[in-house]
PDB file of C-alpha atoms in Angstrom:
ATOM      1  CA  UNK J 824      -2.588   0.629  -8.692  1.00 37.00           C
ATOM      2  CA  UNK J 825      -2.637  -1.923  -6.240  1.00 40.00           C
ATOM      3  CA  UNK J 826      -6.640  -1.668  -4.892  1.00 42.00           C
ATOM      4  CA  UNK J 827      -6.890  -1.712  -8.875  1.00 44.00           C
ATOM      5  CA  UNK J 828      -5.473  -5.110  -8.959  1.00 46.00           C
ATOM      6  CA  UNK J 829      -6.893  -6.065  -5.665  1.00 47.00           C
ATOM      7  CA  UNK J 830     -10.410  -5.486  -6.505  1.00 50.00           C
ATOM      8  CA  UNK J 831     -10.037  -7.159 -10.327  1.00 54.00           C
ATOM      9  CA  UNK J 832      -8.233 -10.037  -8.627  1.00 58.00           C
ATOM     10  CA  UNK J 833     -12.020 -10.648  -7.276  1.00 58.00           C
ATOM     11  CA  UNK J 834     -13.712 -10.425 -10.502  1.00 60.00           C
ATOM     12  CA  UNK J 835     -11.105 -12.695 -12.255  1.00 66.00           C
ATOM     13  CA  UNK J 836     -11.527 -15.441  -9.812  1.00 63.00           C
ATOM     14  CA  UNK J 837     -15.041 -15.213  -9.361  1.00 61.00           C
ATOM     15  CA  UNK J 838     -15.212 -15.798 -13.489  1.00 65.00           C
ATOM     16  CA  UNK J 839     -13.230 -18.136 -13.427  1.00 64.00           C
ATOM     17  CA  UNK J 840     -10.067 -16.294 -15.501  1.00 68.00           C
ATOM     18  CA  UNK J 841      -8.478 -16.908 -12.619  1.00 66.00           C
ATOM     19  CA  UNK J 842      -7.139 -18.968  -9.669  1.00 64.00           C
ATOM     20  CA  UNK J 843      -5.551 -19.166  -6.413  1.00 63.00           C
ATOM     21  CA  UNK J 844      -3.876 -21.176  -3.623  1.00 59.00           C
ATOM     22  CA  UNK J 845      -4.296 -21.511  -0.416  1.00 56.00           C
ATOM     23  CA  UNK J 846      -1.883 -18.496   1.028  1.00 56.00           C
ATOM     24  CA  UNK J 847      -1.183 -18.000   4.637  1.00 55.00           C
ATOM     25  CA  UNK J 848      -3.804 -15.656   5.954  1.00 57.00           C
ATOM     26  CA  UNK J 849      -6.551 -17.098   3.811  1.00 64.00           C
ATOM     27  CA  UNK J 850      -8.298 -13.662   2.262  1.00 65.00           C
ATOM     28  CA  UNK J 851      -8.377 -15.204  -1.333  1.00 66.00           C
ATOM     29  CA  UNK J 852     -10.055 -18.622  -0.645  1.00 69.00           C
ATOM     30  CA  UNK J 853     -13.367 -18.154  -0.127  1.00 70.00           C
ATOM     31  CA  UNK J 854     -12.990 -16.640  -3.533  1.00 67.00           C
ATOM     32  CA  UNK J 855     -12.366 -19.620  -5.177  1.00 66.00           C
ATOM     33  CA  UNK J 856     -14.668 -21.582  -3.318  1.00 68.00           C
ATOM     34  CA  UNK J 857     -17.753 -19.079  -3.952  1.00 70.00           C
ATOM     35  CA  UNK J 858     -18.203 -18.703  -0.431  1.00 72.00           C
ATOM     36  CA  UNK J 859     -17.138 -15.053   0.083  1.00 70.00           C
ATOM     37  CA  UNK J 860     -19.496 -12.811   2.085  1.00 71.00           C
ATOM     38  CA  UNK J 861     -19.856  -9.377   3.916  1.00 71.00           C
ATOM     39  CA  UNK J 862     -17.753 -10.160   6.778  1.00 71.00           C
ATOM     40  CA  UNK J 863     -14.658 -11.822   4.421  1.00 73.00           C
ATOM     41  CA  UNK J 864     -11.511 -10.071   4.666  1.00 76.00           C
ATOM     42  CA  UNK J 865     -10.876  -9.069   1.054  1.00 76.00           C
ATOM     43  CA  UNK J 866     -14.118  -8.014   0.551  1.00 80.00           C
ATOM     44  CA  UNK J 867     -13.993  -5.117   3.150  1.00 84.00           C
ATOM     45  CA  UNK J 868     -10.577  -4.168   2.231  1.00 85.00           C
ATOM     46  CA  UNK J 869     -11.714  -3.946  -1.286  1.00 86.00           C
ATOM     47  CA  UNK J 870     -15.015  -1.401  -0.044  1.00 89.00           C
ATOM     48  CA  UNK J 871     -12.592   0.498   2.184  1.00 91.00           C
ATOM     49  CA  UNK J 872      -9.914   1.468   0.060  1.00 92.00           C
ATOM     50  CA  UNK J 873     -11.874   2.096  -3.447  1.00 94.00           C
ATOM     51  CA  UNK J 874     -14.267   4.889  -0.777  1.00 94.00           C
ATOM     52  CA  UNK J 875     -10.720   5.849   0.389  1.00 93.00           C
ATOM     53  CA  UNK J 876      -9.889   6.545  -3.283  1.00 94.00           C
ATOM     54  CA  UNK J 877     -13.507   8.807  -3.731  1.00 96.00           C
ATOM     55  CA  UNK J 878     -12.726  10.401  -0.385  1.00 93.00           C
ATOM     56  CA  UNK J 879      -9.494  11.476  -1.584  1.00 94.00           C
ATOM     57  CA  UNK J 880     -10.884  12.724  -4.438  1.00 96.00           C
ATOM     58  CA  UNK J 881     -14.095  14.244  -2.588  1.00 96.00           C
ATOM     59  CA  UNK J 882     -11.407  16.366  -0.639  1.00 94.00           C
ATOM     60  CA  UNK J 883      -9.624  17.628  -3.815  1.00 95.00           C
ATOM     61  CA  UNK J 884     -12.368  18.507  -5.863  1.00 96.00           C
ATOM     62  CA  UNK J 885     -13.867  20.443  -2.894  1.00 95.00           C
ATOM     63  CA  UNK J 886     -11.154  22.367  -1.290  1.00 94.00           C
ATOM     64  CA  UNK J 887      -9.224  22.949  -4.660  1.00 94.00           C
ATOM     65  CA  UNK J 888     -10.928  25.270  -6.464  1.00 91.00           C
ATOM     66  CA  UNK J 889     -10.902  28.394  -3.196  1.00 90.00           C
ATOM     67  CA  UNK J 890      -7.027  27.403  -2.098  1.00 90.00           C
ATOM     68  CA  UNK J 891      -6.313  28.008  -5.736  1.00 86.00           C
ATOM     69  CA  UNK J 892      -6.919  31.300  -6.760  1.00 88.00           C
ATOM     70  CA  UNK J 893      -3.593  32.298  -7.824  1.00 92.00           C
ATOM     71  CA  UNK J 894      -3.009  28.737 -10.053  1.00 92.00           C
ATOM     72  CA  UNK J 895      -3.877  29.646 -13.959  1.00 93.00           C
ATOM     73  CA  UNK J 896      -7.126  28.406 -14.371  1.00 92.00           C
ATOM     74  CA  UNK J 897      -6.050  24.878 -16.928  1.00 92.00           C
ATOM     75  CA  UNK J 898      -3.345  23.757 -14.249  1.00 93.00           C
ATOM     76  CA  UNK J 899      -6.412  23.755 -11.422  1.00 94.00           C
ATOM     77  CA  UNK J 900      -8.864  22.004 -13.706  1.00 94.00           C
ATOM     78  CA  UNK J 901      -6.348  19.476 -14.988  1.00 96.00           C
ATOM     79  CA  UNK J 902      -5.924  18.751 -11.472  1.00 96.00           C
ATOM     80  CA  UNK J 903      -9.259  18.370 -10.780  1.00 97.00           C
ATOM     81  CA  UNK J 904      -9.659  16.753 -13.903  1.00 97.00           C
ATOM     82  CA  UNK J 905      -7.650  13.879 -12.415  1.00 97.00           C
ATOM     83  CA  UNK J 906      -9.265  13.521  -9.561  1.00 97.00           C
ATOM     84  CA  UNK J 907     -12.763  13.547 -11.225  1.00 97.00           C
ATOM     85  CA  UNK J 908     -10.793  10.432 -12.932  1.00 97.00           C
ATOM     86  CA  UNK J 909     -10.011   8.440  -9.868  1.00 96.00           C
ATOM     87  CA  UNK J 910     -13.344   8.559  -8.415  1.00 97.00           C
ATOM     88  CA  UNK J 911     -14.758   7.333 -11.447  1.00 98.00           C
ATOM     89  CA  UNK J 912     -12.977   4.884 -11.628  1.00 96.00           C
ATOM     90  CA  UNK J 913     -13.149   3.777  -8.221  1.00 96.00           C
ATOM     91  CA  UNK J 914     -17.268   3.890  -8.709  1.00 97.00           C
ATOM     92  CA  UNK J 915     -16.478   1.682 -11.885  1.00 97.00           C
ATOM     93  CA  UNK J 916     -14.925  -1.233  -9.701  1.00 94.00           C
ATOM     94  CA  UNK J 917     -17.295  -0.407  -7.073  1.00 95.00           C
ATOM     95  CA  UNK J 918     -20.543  -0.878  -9.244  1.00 96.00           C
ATOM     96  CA  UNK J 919     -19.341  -4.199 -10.893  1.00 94.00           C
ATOM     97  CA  UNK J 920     -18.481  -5.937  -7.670  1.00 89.00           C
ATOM     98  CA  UNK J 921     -21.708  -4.590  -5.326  1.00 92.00           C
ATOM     99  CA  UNK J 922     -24.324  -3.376  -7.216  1.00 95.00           C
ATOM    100  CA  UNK J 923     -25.639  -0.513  -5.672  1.00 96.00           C
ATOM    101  CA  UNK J 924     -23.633   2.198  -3.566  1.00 96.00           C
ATOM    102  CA  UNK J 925     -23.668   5.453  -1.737  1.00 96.00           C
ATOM    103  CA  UNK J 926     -22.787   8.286  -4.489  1.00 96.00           C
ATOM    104  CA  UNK J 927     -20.757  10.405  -1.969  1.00 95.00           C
ATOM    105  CA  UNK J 928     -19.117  13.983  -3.169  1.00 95.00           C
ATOM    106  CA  UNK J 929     -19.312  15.551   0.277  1.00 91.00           C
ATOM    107  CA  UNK J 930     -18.601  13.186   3.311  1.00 86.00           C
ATOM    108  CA  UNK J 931     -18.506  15.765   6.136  1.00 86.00           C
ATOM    109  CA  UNK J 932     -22.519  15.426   5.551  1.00 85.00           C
ATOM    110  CA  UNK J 933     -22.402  11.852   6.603  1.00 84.00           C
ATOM    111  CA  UNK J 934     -20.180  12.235   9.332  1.00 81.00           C
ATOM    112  CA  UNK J 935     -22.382  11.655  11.845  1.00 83.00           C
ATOM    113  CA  UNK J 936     -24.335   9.022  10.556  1.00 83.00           C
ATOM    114  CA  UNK J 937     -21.814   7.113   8.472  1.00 79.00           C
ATOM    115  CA  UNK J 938     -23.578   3.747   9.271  1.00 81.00           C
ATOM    116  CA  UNK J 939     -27.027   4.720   7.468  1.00 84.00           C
ATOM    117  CA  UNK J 940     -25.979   5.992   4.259  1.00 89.00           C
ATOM    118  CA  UNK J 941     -28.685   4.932   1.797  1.00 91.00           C
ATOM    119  CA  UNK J 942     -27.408   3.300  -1.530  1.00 95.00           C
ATOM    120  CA  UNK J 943     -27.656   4.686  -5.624  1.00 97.00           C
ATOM    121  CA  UNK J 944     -28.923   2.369  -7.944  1.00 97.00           C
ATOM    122  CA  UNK J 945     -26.524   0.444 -10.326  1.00 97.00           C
ATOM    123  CA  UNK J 946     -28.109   2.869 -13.141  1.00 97.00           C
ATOM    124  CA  UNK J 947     -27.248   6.268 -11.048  1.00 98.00           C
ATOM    125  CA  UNK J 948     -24.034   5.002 -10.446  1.00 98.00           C
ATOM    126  CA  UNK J 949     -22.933   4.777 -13.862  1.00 98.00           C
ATOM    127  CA  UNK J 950     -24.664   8.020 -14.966  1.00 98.00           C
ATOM    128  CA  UNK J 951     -22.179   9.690 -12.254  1.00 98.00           C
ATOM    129  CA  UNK J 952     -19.306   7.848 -13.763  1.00 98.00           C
ATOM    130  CA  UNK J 953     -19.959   9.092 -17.137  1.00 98.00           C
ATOM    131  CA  UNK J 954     -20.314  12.734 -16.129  1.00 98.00           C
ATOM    132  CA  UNK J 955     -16.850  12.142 -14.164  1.00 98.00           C
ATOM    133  CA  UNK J 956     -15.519  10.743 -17.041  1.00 98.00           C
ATOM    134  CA  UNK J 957     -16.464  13.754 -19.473  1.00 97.00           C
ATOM    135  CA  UNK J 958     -15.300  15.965 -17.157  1.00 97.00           C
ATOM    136  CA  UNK J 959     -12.114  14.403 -16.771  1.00 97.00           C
ATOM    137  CA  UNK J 960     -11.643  14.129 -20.783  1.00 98.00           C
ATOM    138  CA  UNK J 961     -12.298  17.250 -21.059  1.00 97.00           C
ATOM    139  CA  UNK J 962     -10.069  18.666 -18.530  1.00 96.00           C
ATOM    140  CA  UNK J 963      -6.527  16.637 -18.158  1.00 97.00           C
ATOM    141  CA  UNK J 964      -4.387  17.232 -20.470  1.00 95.00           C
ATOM    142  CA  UNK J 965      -3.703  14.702 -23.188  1.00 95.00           C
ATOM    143  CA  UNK J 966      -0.364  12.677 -23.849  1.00 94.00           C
ATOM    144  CA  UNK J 967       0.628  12.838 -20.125  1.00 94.00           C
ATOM    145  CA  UNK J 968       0.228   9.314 -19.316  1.00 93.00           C
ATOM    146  CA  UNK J 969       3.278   7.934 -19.522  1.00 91.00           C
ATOM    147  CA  UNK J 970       4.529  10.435 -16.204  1.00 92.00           C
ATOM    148  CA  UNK J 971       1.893   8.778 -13.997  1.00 90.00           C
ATOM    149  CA  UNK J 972      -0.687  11.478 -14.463  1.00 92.00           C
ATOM    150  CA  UNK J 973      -4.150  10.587 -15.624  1.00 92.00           C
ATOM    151  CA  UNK J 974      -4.652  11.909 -19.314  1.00 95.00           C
ATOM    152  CA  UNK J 975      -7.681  12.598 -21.514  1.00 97.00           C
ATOM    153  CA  UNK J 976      -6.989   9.946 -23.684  1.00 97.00           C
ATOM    154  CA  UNK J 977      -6.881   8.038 -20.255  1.00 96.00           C
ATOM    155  CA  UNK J 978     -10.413   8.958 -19.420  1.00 97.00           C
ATOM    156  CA  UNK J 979     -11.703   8.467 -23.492  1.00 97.00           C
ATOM    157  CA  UNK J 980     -10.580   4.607 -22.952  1.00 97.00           C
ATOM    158  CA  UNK J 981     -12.111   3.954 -19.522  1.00 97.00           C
ATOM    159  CA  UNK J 982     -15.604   5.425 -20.697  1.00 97.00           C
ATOM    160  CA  UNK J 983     -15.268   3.482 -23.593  1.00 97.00           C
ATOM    161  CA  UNK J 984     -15.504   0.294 -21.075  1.00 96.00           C
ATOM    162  CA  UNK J 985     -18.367   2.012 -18.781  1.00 97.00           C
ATOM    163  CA  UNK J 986     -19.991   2.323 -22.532  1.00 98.00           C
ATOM    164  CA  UNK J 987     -19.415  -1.053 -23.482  1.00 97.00           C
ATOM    165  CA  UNK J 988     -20.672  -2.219 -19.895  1.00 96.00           C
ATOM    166  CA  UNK J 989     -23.848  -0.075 -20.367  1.00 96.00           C
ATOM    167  CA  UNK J 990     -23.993  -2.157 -23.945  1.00 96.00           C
ATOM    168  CA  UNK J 991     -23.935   1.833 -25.664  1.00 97.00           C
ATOM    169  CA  UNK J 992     -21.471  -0.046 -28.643  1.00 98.00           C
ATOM    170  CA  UNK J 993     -22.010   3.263 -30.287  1.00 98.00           C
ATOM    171  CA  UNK J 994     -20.792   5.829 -27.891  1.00 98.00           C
ATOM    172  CA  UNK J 995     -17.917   3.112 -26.753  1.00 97.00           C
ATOM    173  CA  UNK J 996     -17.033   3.617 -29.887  1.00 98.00           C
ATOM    174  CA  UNK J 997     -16.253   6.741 -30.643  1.00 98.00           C
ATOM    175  CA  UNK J 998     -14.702   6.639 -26.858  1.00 98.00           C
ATOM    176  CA  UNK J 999     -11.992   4.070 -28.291  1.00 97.00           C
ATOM    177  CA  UNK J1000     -11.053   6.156 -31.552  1.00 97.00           C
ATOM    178  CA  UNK J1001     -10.472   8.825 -30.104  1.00 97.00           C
ATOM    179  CA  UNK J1002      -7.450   6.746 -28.107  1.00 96.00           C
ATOM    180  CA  UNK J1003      -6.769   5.053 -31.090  1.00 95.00           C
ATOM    181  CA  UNK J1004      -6.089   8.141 -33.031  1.00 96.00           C
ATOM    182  CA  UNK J1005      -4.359   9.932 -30.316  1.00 96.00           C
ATOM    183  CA  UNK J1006      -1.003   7.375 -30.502  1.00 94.00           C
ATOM    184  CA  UNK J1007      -0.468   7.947 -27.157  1.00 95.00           C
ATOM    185  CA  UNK J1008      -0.758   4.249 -26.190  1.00 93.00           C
ATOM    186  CA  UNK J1009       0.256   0.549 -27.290  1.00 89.00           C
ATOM    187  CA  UNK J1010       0.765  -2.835 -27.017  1.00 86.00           C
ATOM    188  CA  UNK J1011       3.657  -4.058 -25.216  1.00 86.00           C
ATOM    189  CA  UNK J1012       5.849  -6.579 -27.573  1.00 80.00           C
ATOM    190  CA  UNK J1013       6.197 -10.136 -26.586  1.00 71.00           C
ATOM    191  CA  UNK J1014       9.745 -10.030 -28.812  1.00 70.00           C
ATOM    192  CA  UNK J1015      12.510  -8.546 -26.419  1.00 74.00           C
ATOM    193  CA  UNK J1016      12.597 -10.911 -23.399  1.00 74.00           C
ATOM    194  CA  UNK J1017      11.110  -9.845 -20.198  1.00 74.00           C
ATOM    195  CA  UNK J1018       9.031  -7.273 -22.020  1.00 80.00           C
ATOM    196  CA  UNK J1019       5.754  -8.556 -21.433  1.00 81.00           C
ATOM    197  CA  UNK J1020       6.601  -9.121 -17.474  1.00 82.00           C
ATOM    198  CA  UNK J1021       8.079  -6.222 -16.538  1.00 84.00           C
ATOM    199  CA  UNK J1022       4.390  -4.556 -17.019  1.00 82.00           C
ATOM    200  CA  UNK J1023       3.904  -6.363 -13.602  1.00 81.00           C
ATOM    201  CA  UNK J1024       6.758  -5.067 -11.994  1.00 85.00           C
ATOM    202  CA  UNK J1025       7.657  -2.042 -10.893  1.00 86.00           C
ATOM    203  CA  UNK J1026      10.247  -1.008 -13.636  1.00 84.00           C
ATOM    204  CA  UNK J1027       6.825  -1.579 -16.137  1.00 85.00           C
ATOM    205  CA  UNK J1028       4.919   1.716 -14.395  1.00 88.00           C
ATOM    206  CA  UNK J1029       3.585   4.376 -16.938  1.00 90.00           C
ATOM    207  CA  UNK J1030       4.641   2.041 -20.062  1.00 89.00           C
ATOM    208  CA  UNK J1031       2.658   2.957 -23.269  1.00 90.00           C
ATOM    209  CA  UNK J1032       0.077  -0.051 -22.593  1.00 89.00           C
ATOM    210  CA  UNK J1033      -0.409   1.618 -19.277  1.00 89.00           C
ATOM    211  CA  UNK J1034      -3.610   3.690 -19.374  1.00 92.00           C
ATOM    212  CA  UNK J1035      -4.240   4.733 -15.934  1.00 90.00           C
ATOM    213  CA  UNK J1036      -2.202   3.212 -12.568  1.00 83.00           C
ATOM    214  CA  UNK J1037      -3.401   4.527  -9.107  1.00 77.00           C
ATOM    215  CA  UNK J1038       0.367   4.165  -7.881  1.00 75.00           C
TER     216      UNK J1038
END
């Protein structure tokens, strides 16, 4: 939830929908300056932890499915369902704020030469996040989001916004009926006081305008 944040905190001030002051260590302002590079703080923490994320994932999706064999065969591929989820979503911020990346789903094969991995272009990259994506949908198990777990309505609205950032209005869509339909989420009311606030707090995890939070 937080490299969530941390990563959109970018994008928002880069756009301009955001800004910042002057903290103590620094890692925001060459954000609002425009100056931000390669070697800026936030910028590496941002690549780290999002390829920590599709590590994580990597892991679970390939040492799962043999450990296993005694887990009914829904509970396994809702799990890996999720996971599927995460990395997708982790490409998603990863594609919007560099461009092209490494697709990785086995790192052991890079092990050794972790410094010369050779990029995906932009296109790739969201191909692979759509077949995560319908995978996931198809696999977690719906009306589960408000425990902290990744649902399939949860996937249905994220590849609505790869659709819509792929400009495929159709398909993006259908992606945001189906959530729609399914009830399991909402809007947060700006009536009670404190409502609206307490999304950004920790007492405001899994509420119903909470889609997905990597927590």
């Amino acid at each position: 939830y937080l490299i969530i944040r941390h990563s959109k905190r970018q994008i928002d001030l880069q756009s301009g929908n955001a800004s910042c002051y002057a903290g103590t260590d620094g890692s925001f302002d060459a954000f609002r300056s425009l100056s931000q590079g390669n070697a800026t703080q936030t910028v590496q923490s941002a690549w780290n932890s999002l390829f920590t994320v599709i590590a994580q994932a990597n892991e679970l999706l390939i040492n799962l499915p043999g450990a296993a064999t005694a887990v009914p065969a829904p509970v396994v591929n809702n799990a890996l369902g999720e996971a599927h989820l995460m990395r997708g979503l982790a490409y998603f911020y990863l594609v919007r704020l560099f461009g092209n990346v490494p697709i990785i789903t086995n790192p052991t094969l890079y092990a050794s030469n972790f410094a010369t991995v050779p990029t995906n272009p932009v296109t790739d990259v969201y191909k692979f996040i759509t077949m995560d994506l319908a995978f996931a949908e198809a696999n977690c198990s719906p009306g589960v989001a408000s425990t902290g777990h990744a649902s399939s309505n949860s996937a249905s609205g994220l590849l609505a916004k790869v659709y819509l950032y792929e400009q495929q209005y159709d398909s993006a869509r259908i992606e945001a009926e189906k959530v729609i339909n399914s009830g399991e989420f909402g809007l947060v009311g700006l009536d009670a006081p404190g409502t609206y606030t307490s999304m950004f707090e920790l007492s405001g995890n899994n509420c119903k305008e909470s889609m997905i939070a990597l927590q």
